[in-house]
Short mmCIF file of C-alpha atoms and ligand atoms in Angstrom, two decimals:
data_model
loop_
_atom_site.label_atom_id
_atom_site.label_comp_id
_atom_site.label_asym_id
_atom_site.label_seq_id
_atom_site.Cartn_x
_atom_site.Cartn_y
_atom_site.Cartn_z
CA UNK J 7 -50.26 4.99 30.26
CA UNK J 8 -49.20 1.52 29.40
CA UNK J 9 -48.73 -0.58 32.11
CA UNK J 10 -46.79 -4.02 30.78
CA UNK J 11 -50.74 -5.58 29.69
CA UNK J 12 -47.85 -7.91 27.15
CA UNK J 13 -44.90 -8.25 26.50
CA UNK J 14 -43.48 -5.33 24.07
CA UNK J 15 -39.86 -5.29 22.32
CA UNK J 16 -37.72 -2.40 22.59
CA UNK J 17 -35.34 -2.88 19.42
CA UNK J 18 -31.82 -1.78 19.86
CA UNK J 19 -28.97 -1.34 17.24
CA UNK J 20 -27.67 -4.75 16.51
CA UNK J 21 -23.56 -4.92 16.73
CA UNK J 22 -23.80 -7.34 13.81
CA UNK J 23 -26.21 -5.46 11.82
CA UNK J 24 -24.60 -5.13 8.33
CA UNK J 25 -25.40 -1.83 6.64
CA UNK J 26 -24.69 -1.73 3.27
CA UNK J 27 -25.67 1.01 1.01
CA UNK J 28 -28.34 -1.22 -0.70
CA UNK J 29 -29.84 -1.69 3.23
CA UNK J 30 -29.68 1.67 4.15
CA UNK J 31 -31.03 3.10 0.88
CA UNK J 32 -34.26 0.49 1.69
CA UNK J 33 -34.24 1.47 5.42
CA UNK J 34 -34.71 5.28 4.07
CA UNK J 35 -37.52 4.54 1.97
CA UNK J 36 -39.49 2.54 4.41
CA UNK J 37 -39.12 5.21 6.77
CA UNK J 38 -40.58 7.71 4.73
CA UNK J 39 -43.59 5.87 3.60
CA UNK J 40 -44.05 5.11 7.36
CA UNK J 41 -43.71 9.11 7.86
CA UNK J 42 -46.19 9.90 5.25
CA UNK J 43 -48.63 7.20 7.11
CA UNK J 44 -48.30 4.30 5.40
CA UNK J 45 -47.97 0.91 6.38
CA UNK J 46 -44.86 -0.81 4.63
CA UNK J 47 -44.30 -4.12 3.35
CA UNK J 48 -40.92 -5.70 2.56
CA UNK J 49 -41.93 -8.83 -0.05
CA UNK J 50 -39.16 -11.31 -1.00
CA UNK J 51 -37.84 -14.95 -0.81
CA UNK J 52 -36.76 -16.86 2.25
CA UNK J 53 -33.50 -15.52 3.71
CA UNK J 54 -33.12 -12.27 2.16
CA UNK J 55 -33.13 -10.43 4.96
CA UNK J 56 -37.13 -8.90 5.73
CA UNK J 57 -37.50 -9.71 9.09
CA UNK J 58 -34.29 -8.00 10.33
CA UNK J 59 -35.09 -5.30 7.72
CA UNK J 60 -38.25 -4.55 10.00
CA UNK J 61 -37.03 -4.81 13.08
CA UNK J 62 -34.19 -2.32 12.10
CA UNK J 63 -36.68 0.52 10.30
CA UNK J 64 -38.58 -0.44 13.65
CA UNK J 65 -35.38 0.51 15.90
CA UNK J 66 -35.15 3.72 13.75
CA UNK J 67 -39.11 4.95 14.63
CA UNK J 68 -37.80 4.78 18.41
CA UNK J 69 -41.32 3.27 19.54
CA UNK J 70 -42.14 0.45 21.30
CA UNK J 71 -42.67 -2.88 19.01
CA UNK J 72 -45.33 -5.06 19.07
CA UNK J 73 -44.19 -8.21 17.05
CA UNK J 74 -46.60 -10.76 15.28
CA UNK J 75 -45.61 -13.97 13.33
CA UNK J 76 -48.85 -15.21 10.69
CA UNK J 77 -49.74 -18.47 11.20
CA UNK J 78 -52.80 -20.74 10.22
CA UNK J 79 -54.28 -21.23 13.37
CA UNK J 80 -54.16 -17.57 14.31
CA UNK J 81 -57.77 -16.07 14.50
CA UNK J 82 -58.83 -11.83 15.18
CA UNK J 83 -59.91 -12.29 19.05
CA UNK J 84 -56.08 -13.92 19.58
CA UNK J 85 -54.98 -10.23 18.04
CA UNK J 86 -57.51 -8.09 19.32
CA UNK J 87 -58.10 -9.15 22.60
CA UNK J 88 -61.30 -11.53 24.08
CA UNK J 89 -62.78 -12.50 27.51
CA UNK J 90 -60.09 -14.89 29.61
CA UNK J 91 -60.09 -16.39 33.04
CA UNK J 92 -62.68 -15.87 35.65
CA UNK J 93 -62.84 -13.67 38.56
CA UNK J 94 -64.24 -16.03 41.65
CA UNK J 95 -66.35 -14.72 43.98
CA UNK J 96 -67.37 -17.06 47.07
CA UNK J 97 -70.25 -15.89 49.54
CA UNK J 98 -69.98 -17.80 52.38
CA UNK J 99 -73.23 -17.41 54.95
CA UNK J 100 -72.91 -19.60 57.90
CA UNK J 101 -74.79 -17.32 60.28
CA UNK J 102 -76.48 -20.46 61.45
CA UNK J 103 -74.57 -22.99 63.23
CA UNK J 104 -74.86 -26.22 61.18
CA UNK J 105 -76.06 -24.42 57.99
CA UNK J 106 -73.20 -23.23 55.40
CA UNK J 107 -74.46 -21.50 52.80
CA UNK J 108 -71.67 -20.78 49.72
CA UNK J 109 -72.51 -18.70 46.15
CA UNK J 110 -69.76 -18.74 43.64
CA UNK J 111 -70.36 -16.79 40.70
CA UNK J 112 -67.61 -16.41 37.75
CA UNK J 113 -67.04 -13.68 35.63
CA UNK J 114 -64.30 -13.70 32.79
CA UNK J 115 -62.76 -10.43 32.22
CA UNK J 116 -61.94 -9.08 28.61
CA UNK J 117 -57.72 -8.76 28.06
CA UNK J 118 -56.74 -6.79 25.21
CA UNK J 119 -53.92 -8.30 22.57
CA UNK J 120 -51.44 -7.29 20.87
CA UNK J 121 -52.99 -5.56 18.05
CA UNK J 122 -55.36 -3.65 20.52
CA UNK J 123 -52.41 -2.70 22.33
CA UNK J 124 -50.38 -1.39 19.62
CA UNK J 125 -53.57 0.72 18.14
CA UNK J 126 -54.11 1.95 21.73
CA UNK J 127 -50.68 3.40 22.47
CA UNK J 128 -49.61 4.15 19.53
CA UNK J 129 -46.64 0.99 19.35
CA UNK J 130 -44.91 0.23 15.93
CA UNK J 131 -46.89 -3.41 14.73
CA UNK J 132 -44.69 -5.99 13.16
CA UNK J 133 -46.49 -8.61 11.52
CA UNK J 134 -43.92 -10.63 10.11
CA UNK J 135 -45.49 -13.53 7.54
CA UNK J 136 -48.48 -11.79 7.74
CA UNK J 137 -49.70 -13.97 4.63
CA UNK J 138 -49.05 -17.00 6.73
CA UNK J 139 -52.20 -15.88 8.28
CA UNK J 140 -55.57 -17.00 7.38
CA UNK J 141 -57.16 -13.83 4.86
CA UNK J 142 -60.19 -13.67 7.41
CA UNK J 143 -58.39 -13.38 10.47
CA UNK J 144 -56.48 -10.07 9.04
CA UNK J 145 -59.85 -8.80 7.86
CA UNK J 146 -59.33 -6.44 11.27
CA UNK J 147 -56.73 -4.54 9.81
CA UNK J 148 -58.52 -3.19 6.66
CA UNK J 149 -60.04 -0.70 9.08
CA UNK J 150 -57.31 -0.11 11.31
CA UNK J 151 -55.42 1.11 8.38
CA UNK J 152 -57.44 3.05 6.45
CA UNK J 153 -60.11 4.35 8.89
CA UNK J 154 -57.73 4.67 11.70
CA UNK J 155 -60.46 2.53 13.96
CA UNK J 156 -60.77 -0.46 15.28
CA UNK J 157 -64.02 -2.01 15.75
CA UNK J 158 -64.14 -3.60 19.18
CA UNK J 159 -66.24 -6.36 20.85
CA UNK J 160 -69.27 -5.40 23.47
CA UNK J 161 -67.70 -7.79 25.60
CA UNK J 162 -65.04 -5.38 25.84
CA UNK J 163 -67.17 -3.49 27.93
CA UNK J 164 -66.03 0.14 26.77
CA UNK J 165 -67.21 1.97 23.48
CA UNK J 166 -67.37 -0.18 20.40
CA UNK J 167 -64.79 1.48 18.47
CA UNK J 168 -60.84 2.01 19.34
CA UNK J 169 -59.68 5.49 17.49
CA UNK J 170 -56.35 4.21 16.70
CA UNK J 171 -52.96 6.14 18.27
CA UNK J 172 -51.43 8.93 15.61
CA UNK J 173 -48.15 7.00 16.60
CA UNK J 174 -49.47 3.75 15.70
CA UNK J 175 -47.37 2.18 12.47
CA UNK J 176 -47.29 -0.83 10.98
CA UNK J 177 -44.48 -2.83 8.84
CA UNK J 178 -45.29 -6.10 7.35
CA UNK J 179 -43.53 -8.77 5.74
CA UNK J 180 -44.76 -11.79 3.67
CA UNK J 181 -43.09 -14.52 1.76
CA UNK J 182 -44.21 -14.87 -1.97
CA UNK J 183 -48.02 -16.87 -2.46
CA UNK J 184 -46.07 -19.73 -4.21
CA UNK J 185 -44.60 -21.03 -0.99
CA UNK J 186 -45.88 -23.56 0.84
CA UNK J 187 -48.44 -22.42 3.57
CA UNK J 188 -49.06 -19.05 2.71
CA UNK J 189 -52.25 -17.14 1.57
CA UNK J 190 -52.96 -15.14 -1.17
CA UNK J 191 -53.33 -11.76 0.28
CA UNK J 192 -56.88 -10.13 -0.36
CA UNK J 193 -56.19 -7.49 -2.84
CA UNK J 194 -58.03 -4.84 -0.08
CA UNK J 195 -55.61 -5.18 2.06
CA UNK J 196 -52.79 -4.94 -0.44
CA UNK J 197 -54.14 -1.93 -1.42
CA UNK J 198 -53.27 -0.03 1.77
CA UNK J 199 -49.79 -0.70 1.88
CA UNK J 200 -46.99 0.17 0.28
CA UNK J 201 -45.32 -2.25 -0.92
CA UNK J 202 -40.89 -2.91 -1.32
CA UNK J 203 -39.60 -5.70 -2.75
CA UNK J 204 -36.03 -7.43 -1.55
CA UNK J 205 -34.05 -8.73 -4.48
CA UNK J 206 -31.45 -11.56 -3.56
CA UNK J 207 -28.85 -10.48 -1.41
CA UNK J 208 -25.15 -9.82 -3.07
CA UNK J 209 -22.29 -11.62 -2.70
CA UNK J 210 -20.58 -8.79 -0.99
CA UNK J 211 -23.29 -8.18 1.40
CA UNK J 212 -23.91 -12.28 2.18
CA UNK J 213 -19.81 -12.13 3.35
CA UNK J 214 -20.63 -9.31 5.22
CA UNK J 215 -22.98 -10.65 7.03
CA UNK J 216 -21.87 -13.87 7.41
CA UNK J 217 -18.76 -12.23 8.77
CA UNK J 218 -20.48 -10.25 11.08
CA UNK J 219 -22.78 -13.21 12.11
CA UNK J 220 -20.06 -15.60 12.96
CA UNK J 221 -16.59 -14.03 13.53
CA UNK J 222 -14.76 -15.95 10.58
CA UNK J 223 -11.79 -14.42 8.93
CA UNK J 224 -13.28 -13.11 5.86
CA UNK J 225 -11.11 -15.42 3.46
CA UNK J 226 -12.79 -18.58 4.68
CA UNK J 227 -16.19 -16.15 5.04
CA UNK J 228 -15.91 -15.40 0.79
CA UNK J 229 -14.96 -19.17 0.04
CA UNK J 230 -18.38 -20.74 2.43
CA UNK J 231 -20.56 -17.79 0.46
CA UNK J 232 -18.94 -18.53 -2.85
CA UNK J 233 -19.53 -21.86 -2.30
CA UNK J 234 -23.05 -21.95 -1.35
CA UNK J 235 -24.15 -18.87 -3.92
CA UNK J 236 -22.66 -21.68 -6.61
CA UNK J 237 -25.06 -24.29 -5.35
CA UNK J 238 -28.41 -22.39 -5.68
CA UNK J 239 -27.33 -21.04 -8.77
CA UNK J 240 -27.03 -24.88 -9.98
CA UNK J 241 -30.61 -25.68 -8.47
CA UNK J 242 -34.13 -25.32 -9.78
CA UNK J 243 -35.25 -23.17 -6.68
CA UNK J 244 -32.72 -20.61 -6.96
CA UNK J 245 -33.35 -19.28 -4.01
CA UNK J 246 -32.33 -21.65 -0.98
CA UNK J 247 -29.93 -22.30 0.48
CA UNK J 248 -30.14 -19.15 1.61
CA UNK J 249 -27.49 -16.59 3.74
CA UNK J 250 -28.04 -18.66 6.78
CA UNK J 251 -26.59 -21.51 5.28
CA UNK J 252 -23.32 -19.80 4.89
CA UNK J 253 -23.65 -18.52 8.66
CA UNK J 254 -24.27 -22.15 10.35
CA UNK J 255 -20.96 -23.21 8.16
CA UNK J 256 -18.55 -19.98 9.18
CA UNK J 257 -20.17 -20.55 12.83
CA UNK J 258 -19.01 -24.18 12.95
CA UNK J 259 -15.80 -23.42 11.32
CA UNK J 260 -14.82 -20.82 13.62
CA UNK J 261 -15.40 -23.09 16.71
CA UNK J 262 -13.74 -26.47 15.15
CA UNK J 263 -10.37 -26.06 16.99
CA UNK J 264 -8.85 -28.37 13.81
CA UNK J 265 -10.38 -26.27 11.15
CA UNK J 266 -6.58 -24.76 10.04
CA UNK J 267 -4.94 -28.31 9.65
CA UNK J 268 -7.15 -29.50 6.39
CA UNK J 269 -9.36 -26.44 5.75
CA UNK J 270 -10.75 -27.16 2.41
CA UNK J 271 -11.43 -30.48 3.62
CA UNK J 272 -13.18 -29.78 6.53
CA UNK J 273 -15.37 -26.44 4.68
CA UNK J 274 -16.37 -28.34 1.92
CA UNK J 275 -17.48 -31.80 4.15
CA UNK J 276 -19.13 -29.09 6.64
CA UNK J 277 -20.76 -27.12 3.58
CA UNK J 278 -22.35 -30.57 2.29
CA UNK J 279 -23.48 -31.95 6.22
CA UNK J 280 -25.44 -28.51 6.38
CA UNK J 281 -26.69 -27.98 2.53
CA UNK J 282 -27.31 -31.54 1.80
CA UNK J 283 -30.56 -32.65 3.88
CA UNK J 284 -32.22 -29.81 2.44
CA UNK J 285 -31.44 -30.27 -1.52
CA UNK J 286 -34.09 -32.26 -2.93
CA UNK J 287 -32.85 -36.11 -4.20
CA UNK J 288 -32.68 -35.59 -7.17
CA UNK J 289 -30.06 -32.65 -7.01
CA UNK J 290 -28.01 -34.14 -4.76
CA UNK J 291 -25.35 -35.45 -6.72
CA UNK J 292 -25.35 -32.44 -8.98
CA UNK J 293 -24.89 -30.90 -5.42
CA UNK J 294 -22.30 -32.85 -4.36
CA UNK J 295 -20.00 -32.32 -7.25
CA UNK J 296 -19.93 -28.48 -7.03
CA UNK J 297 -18.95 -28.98 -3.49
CA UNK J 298 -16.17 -31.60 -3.97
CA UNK J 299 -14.49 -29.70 -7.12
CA UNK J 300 -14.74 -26.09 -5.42
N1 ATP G 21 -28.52 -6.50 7.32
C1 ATP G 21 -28.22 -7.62 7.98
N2 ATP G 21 -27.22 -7.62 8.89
C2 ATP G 21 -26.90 -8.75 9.55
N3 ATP G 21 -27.53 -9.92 9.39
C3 ATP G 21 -28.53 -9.97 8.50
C4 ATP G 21 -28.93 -8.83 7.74
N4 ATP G 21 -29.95 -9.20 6.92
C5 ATP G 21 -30.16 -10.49 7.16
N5 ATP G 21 -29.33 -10.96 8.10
C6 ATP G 21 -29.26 -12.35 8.60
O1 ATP G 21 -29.59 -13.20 7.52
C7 ATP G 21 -30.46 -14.23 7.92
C8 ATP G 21 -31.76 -14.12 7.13
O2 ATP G 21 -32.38 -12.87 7.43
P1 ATP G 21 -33.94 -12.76 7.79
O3 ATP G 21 -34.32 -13.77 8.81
O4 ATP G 21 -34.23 -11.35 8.12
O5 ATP G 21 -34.57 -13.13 6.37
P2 ATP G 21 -36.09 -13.25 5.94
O6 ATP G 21 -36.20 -12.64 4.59
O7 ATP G 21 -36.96 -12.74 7.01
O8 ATP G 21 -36.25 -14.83 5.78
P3 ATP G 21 -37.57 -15.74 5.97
O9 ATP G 21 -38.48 -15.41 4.84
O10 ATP G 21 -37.04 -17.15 5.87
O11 ATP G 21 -38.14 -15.43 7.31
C9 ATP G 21 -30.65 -14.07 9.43
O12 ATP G 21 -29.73 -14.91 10.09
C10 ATP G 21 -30.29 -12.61 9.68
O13 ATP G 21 -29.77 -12.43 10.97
MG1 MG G 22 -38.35 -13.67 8.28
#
């Protein structure tokens, strides 16, 4: 029985989860390559929606979640589990006036993580950039996947070998190797999962969304999406600035109490304060001028 060793998620439907047919058609497939007993993994560009695409097929398995982010300094004992902290044991012999007599010894004490956790009770894994991760340190789940073990520590004090839960799943997600800070993924590992690849979101489905995201009447929600989807169309990297551009706009627009008396004004200046830093120099004025003639 689990008893709250860390922290799990339990995903619930999302009131501003946009479900188009395109997301639900995705959500079906994942779900039954996850049924068949594969692990899934949803490939794409920044801001196209993986993440919440995972957490959602997650919320549909019904399962506890245990949810990793990939990162460079992350090594296997931080997943699996190592020896922490030390148990304190003082011996205190003063059976002779005078004479104190005190023996400490220490023992640490293994503490599974989150991987071990999620193999052991069967938990849905999300490892979201998983390829942020160096390829060494996810070495742990060529076995895990395929064999259905994972190999364990002596420190752990048990057998050597965790026979992984039939309800353990896994979903991944990874950004493409071109990006900055990410690995190449070892072609093992690749080969145990099933990949799905996210194309670019549409324009209907980036209103939608931003709608949902930020309350906006869906005029002003079209002309901010619009807007932006013109900009990265205009820019070498096509593929920033992404939906969440468009929902940090509609967000500030829908609390700006003077937003009605010069709205086109006040989109376009708010569009350019939150695109601009992030356009590189040399596109700025190119930027700028899609903006100000919108
Ligand atoms: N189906 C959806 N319904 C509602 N909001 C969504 C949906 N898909 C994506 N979003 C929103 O769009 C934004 C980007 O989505 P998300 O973070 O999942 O993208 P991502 O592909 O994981 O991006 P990154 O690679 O940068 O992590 C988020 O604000 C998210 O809440
Ligand atoms: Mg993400």
């Amino acid at each position: 029985m689990y008893s709250s060793e860390i922290d799990v998620l339990i995903p619930q439907p999302q009131n501003d989860f946009v479900e188009t047919f395109y997301i639900k058609k995705l959500t079906q497939r994942a779900l039954d390559y996850i049924k068949a007993g594969f692990p899934v993994h949803f490939k794409g560009p920044t801001g196209v929606g993986k993440t919440t695409l995972a957490l959602h097929t997650a919320a549909k398995l019904d399962r506890p979640v245990v949810f990793l982010s990939g990162n460079e300094e992350l090594n296997t004992s931080q997943l699996v589990g190592g020896l922490y902290g030390y148990n304190k044991k003082y011996l205190r012999d003063n059976f002779i006036a005078r004479v104190l007599k005190v023996e400490e010894s220490a023992t640490q004490q293994w503490v599974d993580d989150r991987l071990t956790i999620a193999c052991k009770y069967g938990f849905t894994l999300i490892y979201d950039e998983f390829n942020r991760s160096r390829p060494e340190t996810n070495n742990v789940l060529l076995s895990i996947l395929q064999e259905k073990i994972l190999p364990m520590s002596r420190a752990r004090g048990r057998e050597g070998y965790l026979q992984v839960h039939p309800d353990f799943t896994s979903i991944f997600t990874s950004n493409p190797e071109e990006y900055a800070g990410v690995y190449r993924m070892q072609d093992a590992l690749r080969d145990r999962m099933v990949a799905i690849e996210l194309e670019a979101l549409d324009e209907n489905t980036e209103v939608a969304i931003t709608q949902a995201k930020s309350g906006l009447n869906l005029g002003d929600c079209q002309k901010i999406v619009s807007l932006v989807r013109a900009v990265r169309g205009a820019k070498a990297n096509q593929t920033t600035p992404t939906v969440r551009a468009c929902i940090v706009v509609a967000r500030v627009l829908k609390q700006k109490n003077s937003f009605r008396k010069n709205a086109s004004a006040v989109l376009k200046q708010t569009c350019l304060d939150v695109i601009l830093p992030e356009i590189p120099k040399e596109e700025r004025e190119k930027v700028q001028q899609i903006v100000e003639h919108a």
